[in-house]
Coordinates of C-alpha atoms and ligand atoms in Angstrom, one line a residue:
M18 CA 79.4 144.5 96.7
T19 CA 75.7 144.2 96.3
Y20 CA 74.8 142.3 93.1
L21 CA 72.2 143.7 90.8
S22 CA 69.3 141.4 89.7
R23 CA 67.2 141.4 86.5
E24 CA 64.2 142.4 88.8
D25 CA 66.2 145.6 89.8
C26 CA 66.5 146.4 86.1
E27 CA 62.7 145.9 85.6
R28 CA 62.1 148.3 88.4
L29 CA 64.4 150.9 86.8
D30 CA 62.5 150.6 83.5
R31 CA 59.1 151.1 85.3
E32 CA 60.5 154.3 86.9
D33 CA 62.0 155.6 83.6
P34 CA 60.3 158.8 82.4
L35 CA 61.5 158.1 78.8
A36 CA 60.1 154.5 78.7
H37 CA 57.1 155.5 76.6
F38 CA 59.4 156.6 73.6
R39 CA 60.2 152.9 72.9
N40 CA 56.6 152.4 71.6
E41 CA 57.5 154.8 68.8
F42 CA 60.2 152.4 67.4
T43 CA 60.0 149.1 65.5
L44 CA 62.5 146.6 66.8
P45 CA 62.7 142.9 65.8
D46 CA 61.8 140.5 68.5
G47 CA 64.7 138.9 70.5
V48 CA 67.1 141.7 69.5
V49 CA 68.9 144.0 71.9
Y50 CA 69.9 146.9 69.7
M51 CA 73.1 148.5 70.9
T52 CA 74.3 150.0 67.6
G53 CA 72.3 153.1 67.7
N54 CA 75.6 155.1 67.7
S55 CA 76.1 153.8 64.1
L56 CA 72.6 153.3 62.6
G57 CA 69.7 154.3 64.8
A58 CA 66.6 152.1 65.0
M59 CA 63.5 152.7 62.8
P60 CA 60.8 154.9 64.1
T61 CA 57.6 153.2 63.2
K62 CA 56.1 156.1 61.4
A63 CA 59.0 156.3 59.0
L64 CA 57.3 153.6 56.9
A65 CA 54.1 155.6 56.4
R66 CA 56.2 158.7 55.6
A67 CA 58.2 156.8 53.0
Q68 CA 55.0 155.5 51.4
D69 CA 53.5 159.1 51.4
V70 CA 56.6 160.8 49.9
I71 CA 56.9 158.2 47.2
S72 CA 53.2 157.4 46.2
R73 CA 51.5 160.6 46.8
Q74 CA 54.1 163.4 46.8
W75 CA 56.2 162.0 44.0
G76 CA 53.6 159.8 42.3
V77 CA 50.6 162.2 42.2
D78 CA 51.8 165.8 43.0
L79 CA 54.9 165.2 40.9
I80 CA 57.0 168.4 40.4
K81 CA 54.4 170.6 42.3
S82 CA 55.8 168.9 45.4
W83 CA 58.7 171.4 45.6
N84 CA 56.1 173.9 46.6
V85 CA 53.0 172.1 47.8
N86 CA 54.8 169.5 49.8
D87 CA 57.6 171.9 51.0
W88 CA 60.4 169.9 49.4
F89 CA 62.3 173.1 48.7
T90 CA 62.3 174.2 52.3
L91 CA 62.9 170.8 53.8
T92 CA 66.6 171.6 54.6
T93 CA 65.9 174.5 56.8
H94 CA 62.5 173.2 58.2
I95 CA 64.4 170.1 59.6
G96 CA 67.5 172.2 60.4
D97 CA 65.4 174.3 62.8
Q98 CA 64.1 171.1 64.6
I99 CA 67.7 169.9 64.9
A100 CA 68.7 173.4 66.2
T101 CA 66.4 172.9 69.2
T102 CA 68.3 169.8 70.2
I103 CA 71.9 171.3 70.1
G104 CA 71.4 174.7 71.7
A105 CA 71.3 176.7 68.4
D106 CA 68.7 179.3 67.2
A107 CA 66.4 179.0 64.3
G108 CA 68.1 179.9 61.1
E109 CA 71.5 178.6 62.3
V110 CA 71.2 175.0 61.2
V111 CA 70.6 173.5 57.8
M112 CA 70.2 169.8 56.8
T113 CA 72.2 168.8 53.7
D114 CA 74.8 166.4 52.2
S115 CA 77.0 164.1 54.3
T116 CA 79.1 164.7 57.3
G117 CA 82.3 164.5 55.4
I118 CA 81.3 166.9 52.7
N119 CA 79.9 169.3 55.3
L120 CA 83.2 169.2 57.2
Y121 CA 85.0 170.2 53.9
K122 CA 82.6 173.1 53.6
V123 CA 82.8 174.4 57.1
L124 CA 86.5 173.9 57.4
S125 CA 87.1 175.9 54.2
A126 CA 84.7 178.6 55.5
A127 CA 86.4 178.8 58.8
L128 CA 89.9 179.1 57.3
T129 CA 88.7 182.1 55.2
L130 CA 88.1 183.9 58.5
R131 CA 91.8 183.6 59.5
P132 CA 93.6 184.0 56.2
E133 CA 96.9 184.9 57.8
R134 CA 97.0 181.6 59.8
K135 CA 97.9 178.2 58.3
K136 CA 97.4 175.6 61.1
I137 CA 94.4 173.3 62.0
V138 CA 94.4 171.4 65.3
M139 CA 92.7 168.0 65.0
E140 CA 92.7 164.7 66.9
G141 CA 94.7 162.1 65.1
S142 CA 92.6 159.2 66.6
N143 CA 89.4 160.9 65.4
F144 CA 87.0 159.0 63.0
P145 CA 89.2 159.0 59.9
T146 CA 86.9 160.7 57.4
D147 CA 87.3 164.0 59.2
N148 CA 91.1 163.8 58.9
Y149 CA 90.9 162.6 55.4
M150 CA 88.7 165.4 54.3
A151 CA 90.9 168.0 56.0
Q152 CA 93.9 166.5 54.3
G153 CA 92.3 166.6 50.9
L154 CA 91.3 170.3 51.5
L155 CA 94.9 171.2 52.5
K156 CA 96.2 169.5 49.4
Q157 CA 94.2 172.0 47.3
L158 CA 95.1 174.9 49.5
G159 CA 98.9 174.4 49.2
S160 CA 101.9 173.5 51.1
D161 CA 102.0 176.4 53.7
Y162 CA 99.0 174.8 55.4
E163 CA 99.4 172.1 58.1
I164 CA 97.4 169.9 60.4
V165 CA 98.7 169.6 64.0
F166 CA 97.5 166.4 65.4
A167 CA 97.0 166.1 69.1
E168 CA 95.4 163.6 71.4
G169 CA 93.1 163.9 74.4
D170 CA 94.7 166.1 77.2
D171 CA 97.3 167.3 74.7
I172 CA 94.7 169.1 72.6
T173 CA 94.7 172.2 74.7
K174 CA 98.5 172.5 74.6
A175 CA 98.4 172.6 70.8
I176 CA 96.1 175.6 70.7
D177 CA 98.1 178.8 70.4
N178 CA 97.9 182.1 68.4
S179 CA 99.4 180.5 65.3
V180 CA 96.3 178.3 64.9
A181 CA 93.6 179.2 62.5
V182 CA 91.0 176.5 63.3
V183 CA 90.4 173.9 66.0
C184 CA 88.4 171.0 64.6
L185 CA 87.3 168.4 67.0
T186 CA 84.7 165.7 67.6
Q187 CA 83.0 166.2 70.9
V188 CA 82.5 162.5 71.7
H189 CA 85.2 160.1 70.5
Y190 CA 83.8 157.4 68.2
K191 CA 85.8 154.6 69.7
T192 CA 86.2 155.3 73.4
G193 CA 83.2 157.5 74.0
R194 CA 85.2 160.3 75.7
L195 CA 83.5 163.6 76.0
L196 CA 85.4 166.8 75.4
D197 CA 84.6 169.9 77.3
M198 CA 83.2 172.1 74.5
Q199 CA 82.8 175.2 76.7
A200 CA 86.5 175.2 77.9
I201 CA 88.0 174.3 74.6
T202 CA 86.0 176.8 72.6
A203 CA 86.9 179.5 75.1
L204 CA 90.6 178.6 74.7
T205 CA 90.3 178.6 71.0
H206 CA 88.8 182.0 71.0
E207 CA 91.5 183.3 73.5
A208 CA 94.1 182.2 70.9
G209 CA 92.2 184.1 68.2
A210 CA 91.2 180.9 66.4
I211 CA 87.8 179.5 65.1
S212 CA 86.1 176.4 66.4
V213 CA 84.6 173.6 64.3
W214 CA 82.7 170.9 66.3
D215 CA 81.8 167.5 64.9
L216 CA 78.7 166.4 66.8
C217 CA 78.2 162.9 65.2
H218 CA 78.3 161.1 68.6
S219 CA 76.8 163.9 70.7
A220 CA 73.8 165.5 68.8
G221 CA 70.7 163.7 70.0
A222 CA 72.7 161.8 72.6
L223 CA 73.2 164.5 75.2
P224 CA 72.5 168.2 75.7
V225 CA 74.8 170.2 73.4
E226 CA 74.9 174.0 74.0
L227 CA 76.4 175.5 70.9
N228 CA 75.5 179.1 71.5
A229 CA 76.1 179.0 75.2
C230 CA 79.6 177.7 74.4
D231 CA 79.9 180.5 71.7
A232 CA 80.8 177.8 69.1
D233 CA 81.5 179.0 65.5
F234 CA 80.7 176.0 63.3
A235 CA 79.4 172.5 63.8
I236 CA 78.4 169.5 61.7
G237 CA 76.9 166.2 62.5
C238 CA 75.0 163.2 61.2
T239 CA 71.5 162.2 61.6
Y240 CA 71.4 158.4 61.0
K241 CA 73.0 157.7 64.4
Y242 CA 71.2 159.1 67.6
Y243 CA 68.5 161.0 65.5
N244 CA 67.4 157.7 64.0
G245 CA 67.0 159.4 60.6
G246 CA 67.6 156.2 58.6
P247 CA 70.4 154.7 56.5
G248 CA 72.3 157.5 54.7
S249 CA 70.0 160.3 55.9
P250 CA 71.7 163.7 55.3
A251 CA 73.8 165.4 57.8
F252 CA 73.6 169.0 59.2
I253 CA 75.6 172.2 59.4
F254 CA 75.5 174.8 62.1
V255 CA 76.9 178.4 61.4
A256 CA 76.7 181.0 64.2
K257 CA 74.6 183.9 63.1
R258 CA 77.7 186.3 63.4
H259 CA 79.5 184.3 60.6
Q260 CA 76.6 183.9 58.1
G261 CA 77.2 185.8 54.9
K262 CA 80.8 186.4 55.9
A263 CA 82.4 182.9 56.0
L264 CA 81.8 181.4 52.5
Q265 CA 82.0 177.8 51.5
P266 CA 83.6 176.7 48.3
L267 CA 81.0 174.3 46.8
T268 CA 79.1 177.2 45.3
G269 CA 76.2 175.5 43.6
W270 CA 72.8 177.0 42.7
W271 CA 71.0 176.0 46.0
G272 CA 73.4 178.3 48.0
H273 CA 72.8 181.2 45.5
K274 CA 71.0 184.3 46.8
A275 CA 68.3 183.9 44.0
P276 CA 68.5 180.4 42.7
F277 CA 65.5 180.7 40.3
A278 CA 66.9 184.0 38.8
F279 CA 69.4 181.7 36.9
E280 CA 72.0 184.4 36.8
R281 CA 75.3 183.7 35.1
D282 CA 77.5 184.5 38.3
Y283 CA 77.4 183.2 41.7
T284 CA 76.1 185.6 44.5
P285 CA 76.0 183.7 47.9
A286 CA 72.9 183.8 50.1
D287 CA 73.6 185.9 53.2
D288 CA 72.1 183.3 55.6
I289 CA 72.5 179.6 56.4
I290 CA 71.2 178.7 52.9
Q291 CA 74.7 179.6 51.7
M292 CA 75.9 176.2 53.0
L293 CA 73.8 174.4 50.5
S294 CA 75.2 173.3 47.1
G295 CA 72.6 171.5 45.1
T296 CA 69.4 169.3 44.9
Q297 CA 68.9 167.2 48.0
P298 CA 67.9 163.6 48.5
I299 CA 64.3 164.4 49.3
L300 CA 63.2 160.8 49.9
T301 CA 65.6 160.0 52.6
M302 CA 65.6 163.6 54.0
S303 CA 61.8 163.4 54.3
V304 CA 61.8 160.1 56.1
S305 CA 64.6 161.4 58.5
E306 CA 62.2 164.0 59.8
I307 CA 60.3 161.4 61.7
G308 CA 63.2 160.4 63.9
I309 CA 64.5 164.0 64.3
E310 CA 61.0 165.1 65.4
I311 CA 61.0 162.5 68.2
S312 CA 64.4 163.7 69.5
A313 CA 63.2 167.3 69.3
R314 CA 60.2 166.3 71.5
A315 CA 62.4 164.4 74.1
D316 CA 64.0 166.2 77.0
M317 CA 67.8 166.0 76.3
Q318 CA 68.6 166.3 80.1
Q319 CA 66.5 163.2 80.7
I320 CA 68.2 161.4 77.9
R321 CA 71.6 162.3 79.4
N322 CA 70.5 161.1 82.9
K323 CA 69.3 157.8 81.6
S324 CA 72.3 157.4 79.3
L325 CA 74.8 157.9 82.1
A326 CA 72.9 155.7 84.5
M327 CA 72.8 152.9 81.8
G328 CA 76.4 153.3 81.0
D329 CA 77.5 153.1 84.6
L330 CA 75.2 150.1 85.1
M331 CA 76.7 148.4 82.1
I332 CA 80.3 148.9 83.3
R333 CA 79.3 147.7 86.6
L334 CA 77.6 144.5 85.2
I335 CA 80.8 143.8 83.0
E336 CA 83.0 144.1 86.1
E337 CA 80.6 142.0 88.2
Q338 CA 79.8 139.2 85.8
C339 CA 82.7 139.1 83.3
G340 CA 85.5 140.5 85.5
E341 CA 87.7 137.2 85.1
Y342 CA 87.7 137.2 81.3
G343 CA 90.2 140.1 80.5
F344 CA 87.8 142.8 79.2
E345 CA 89.1 146.3 79.8
V346 CA 86.6 149.1 79.7
I347 CA 88.2 151.9 77.8
S348 CA 85.3 154.5 78.1
P349 CA 85.6 157.0 80.9
K350 CA 83.3 156.6 83.9
G351 CA 80.6 159.1 84.8
D352 CA 80.0 162.3 83.0
L353 CA 83.3 162.3 81.0
R354 CA 81.6 159.7 78.8
G355 CA 79.2 160.3 75.9
S356 CA 76.6 157.7 75.2
Q357 CA 78.5 154.5 74.5
V358 CA 80.5 151.8 76.4
A359 CA 83.6 150.6 74.7
M360 CA 85.8 147.8 76.0
S361 CA 88.9 146.1 74.5
H362 CA 89.6 142.4 74.4
K363 CA 92.2 140.6 72.2
E364 CA 89.4 138.2 71.0
G365 CA 87.0 141.1 70.5
Y366 CA 86.1 140.3 66.8
P367 CA 84.8 136.6 67.5
I368 CA 83.2 137.7 70.8
M369 CA 81.2 140.3 69.1
Q370 CA 80.2 137.9 66.3
A371 CA 78.9 135.5 68.8
L372 CA 76.9 138.2 70.6
I373 CA 75.4 139.4 67.4
T374 CA 74.3 135.9 66.4
A375 CA 72.6 135.6 69.9
G376 CA 70.7 138.9 69.1
I377 CA 72.9 141.3 71.0
M378 CA 73.9 143.9 68.5
G379 CA 77.0 145.9 69.2
D380 CA 79.9 146.4 66.9
F381 CA 83.7 146.0 66.6
R382 CA 86.3 148.5 65.7
A383 CA 89.8 147.3 64.9
P384 CA 92.1 146.3 66.4
D385 CA 90.4 145.2 69.6
T386 CA 87.4 147.3 70.5
L387 CA 83.8 146.1 71.3
R388 CA 81.4 149.1 71.2
F389 CA 77.9 149.2 72.7
G390 CA 75.8 152.3 71.9
I391 CA 73.4 153.6 74.6
T392 CA 70.2 155.0 73.1
P393 CA 67.9 156.0 75.9
L394 CA 64.9 156.5 73.6
Y395 CA 64.5 152.8 73.0
L396 CA 67.0 150.8 75.1
R397 CA 65.8 149.3 78.4
Y398 CA 67.7 148.5 81.5
V399 CA 66.7 144.9 81.2
D400 CA 68.3 144.9 77.8
L401 CA 71.6 145.7 79.3
W402 CA 71.2 143.0 81.9
D403 CA 70.3 140.5 79.2
A404 CA 73.3 141.6 77.0
I405 CA 75.8 141.1 79.8
A406 CA 74.2 137.7 80.8
E407 CA 74.7 136.6 77.2
L408 CA 78.2 137.8 77.2
K409 CA 79.0 135.9 80.3
N410 CA 77.5 132.8 78.8
I411 CA 79.6 133.2 75.6
M412 CA 82.7 133.5 77.8
D413 CA 81.8 130.7 80.3
T414 CA 81.2 128.2 77.4
N415 CA 84.0 129.4 75.1
R416 CA 81.3 129.7 72.3
W417 CA 83.3 132.6 70.7
Q418 CA 85.9 130.0 69.6
Q419 CA 83.6 128.4 67.0
A420 CA 85.0 128.8 63.5
Q421 CA 81.9 130.7 62.2
Y422 CA 82.6 133.6 64.5
N423 CA 86.2 133.9 63.3
Q424 CA 85.5 134.8 59.7
R425 CA 85.9 138.5 59.0
H426 CA 83.1 140.3 57.3
A427 CA 83.6 143.6 55.2
V428 CA 81.6 145.8 57.5
T429 CA 82.5 145.2 61.2
Ligands
LIG5 C1 79.8 158.8 61.8 C2 80.8 159.7 61.7 C3 81.1 160.3 60.4 C4 80.3 159.9 59.2 O1 80.7 160.6 58.0 P1 79.8 160.3 56.7 O2 80.3 161.4 55.8 O3 78.4 160.2 57.0 O4 80.3 158.9 56.1 C5 82.0 161.3 60.3 N1 82.7 161.7 61.4 C6 82.6 161.2 62.6 C7 83.4 161.7 63.7 C8 81.6 160.2 62.8 O5 81.4 159.6 64.0

């Protein structure tokens, strides 16, 4: 095996067509940021946007801002930018609310399209909020509804013509495994069911082709790979053919056909606007546009190429440098992986704490998973090299055994 050097990584950075994007982000000195799959880094211009939206738009223009600063149309204006990154058309995506709330809305809407069927296929090991939201919805709908939980390769076996909706997350939050959206959506439609895709770990991280895959509904968040900022709102995709037909249950005035007519009764808008419920968090939404605009400008295929090269490199470095220490890479190799590398180790928690203290920011997911997000817009090949060199040092010196790294924090 030929060993890779730090100089090799520097050369890869010089040849990287995406390298210039790093200049658009502010990152602290001495930090290797590998948690962009949980909270993306700060685009430098976000600060000026926050200042403008607070001091000028709110402070001076006041309520006129709904019109003069386009606050009222921000949801679709940003939605259209997101659409370009996930293979959707203008008018098919709206930015609003949180991922969990949006899942509730689209799952309800999807079920109304198949009223005679009562089953939802989901993955039990998915990020829990998706399952929790579905369970809450089914409790309201009544006892004849059920969730059929399946895992990985068994998902396709669970899809038959008794299923109403297949609701899956394209990239698994823990392992990084990528599902075949094209094949699963085709199978879903053959069974006469409706597809709902959660894009939390794929939107902005790899080319997503919703319309080419004939997807029905999708949701996703913007504070991960889109670098929208903490708590930035999520998005909803509804294929044109379902708009005005599949109705969501949170029927607030923003989803009304004529919100400023102030009518007594609800009449849904017949386009993507119907997915809205009420007044949006304009400050955070406006700031999020900075990061989303960067993603819309980047070439998603270049992002994918770099992400895969980096992930494969990282796995190789772990095997070369830390092979003796009992790490098990649980992410798939090659293009079956999304944009993160996860590995398990029984001392994963203190090892991650020691890494974070040394400036290598990954995260830990119970019971034993160390996660490293790969964000090609601002992560360099040398960063990967430095991260694994630090990991090796932590293991060589048993630094992770120190008491300070073994105290659990609330957020891991
Ligand atoms: C990050 C993530 C969420 C986040 O949901 P919130 O409503 O923003 O808390 C939901 N689902 C998946 C699969 C995620 O990865």
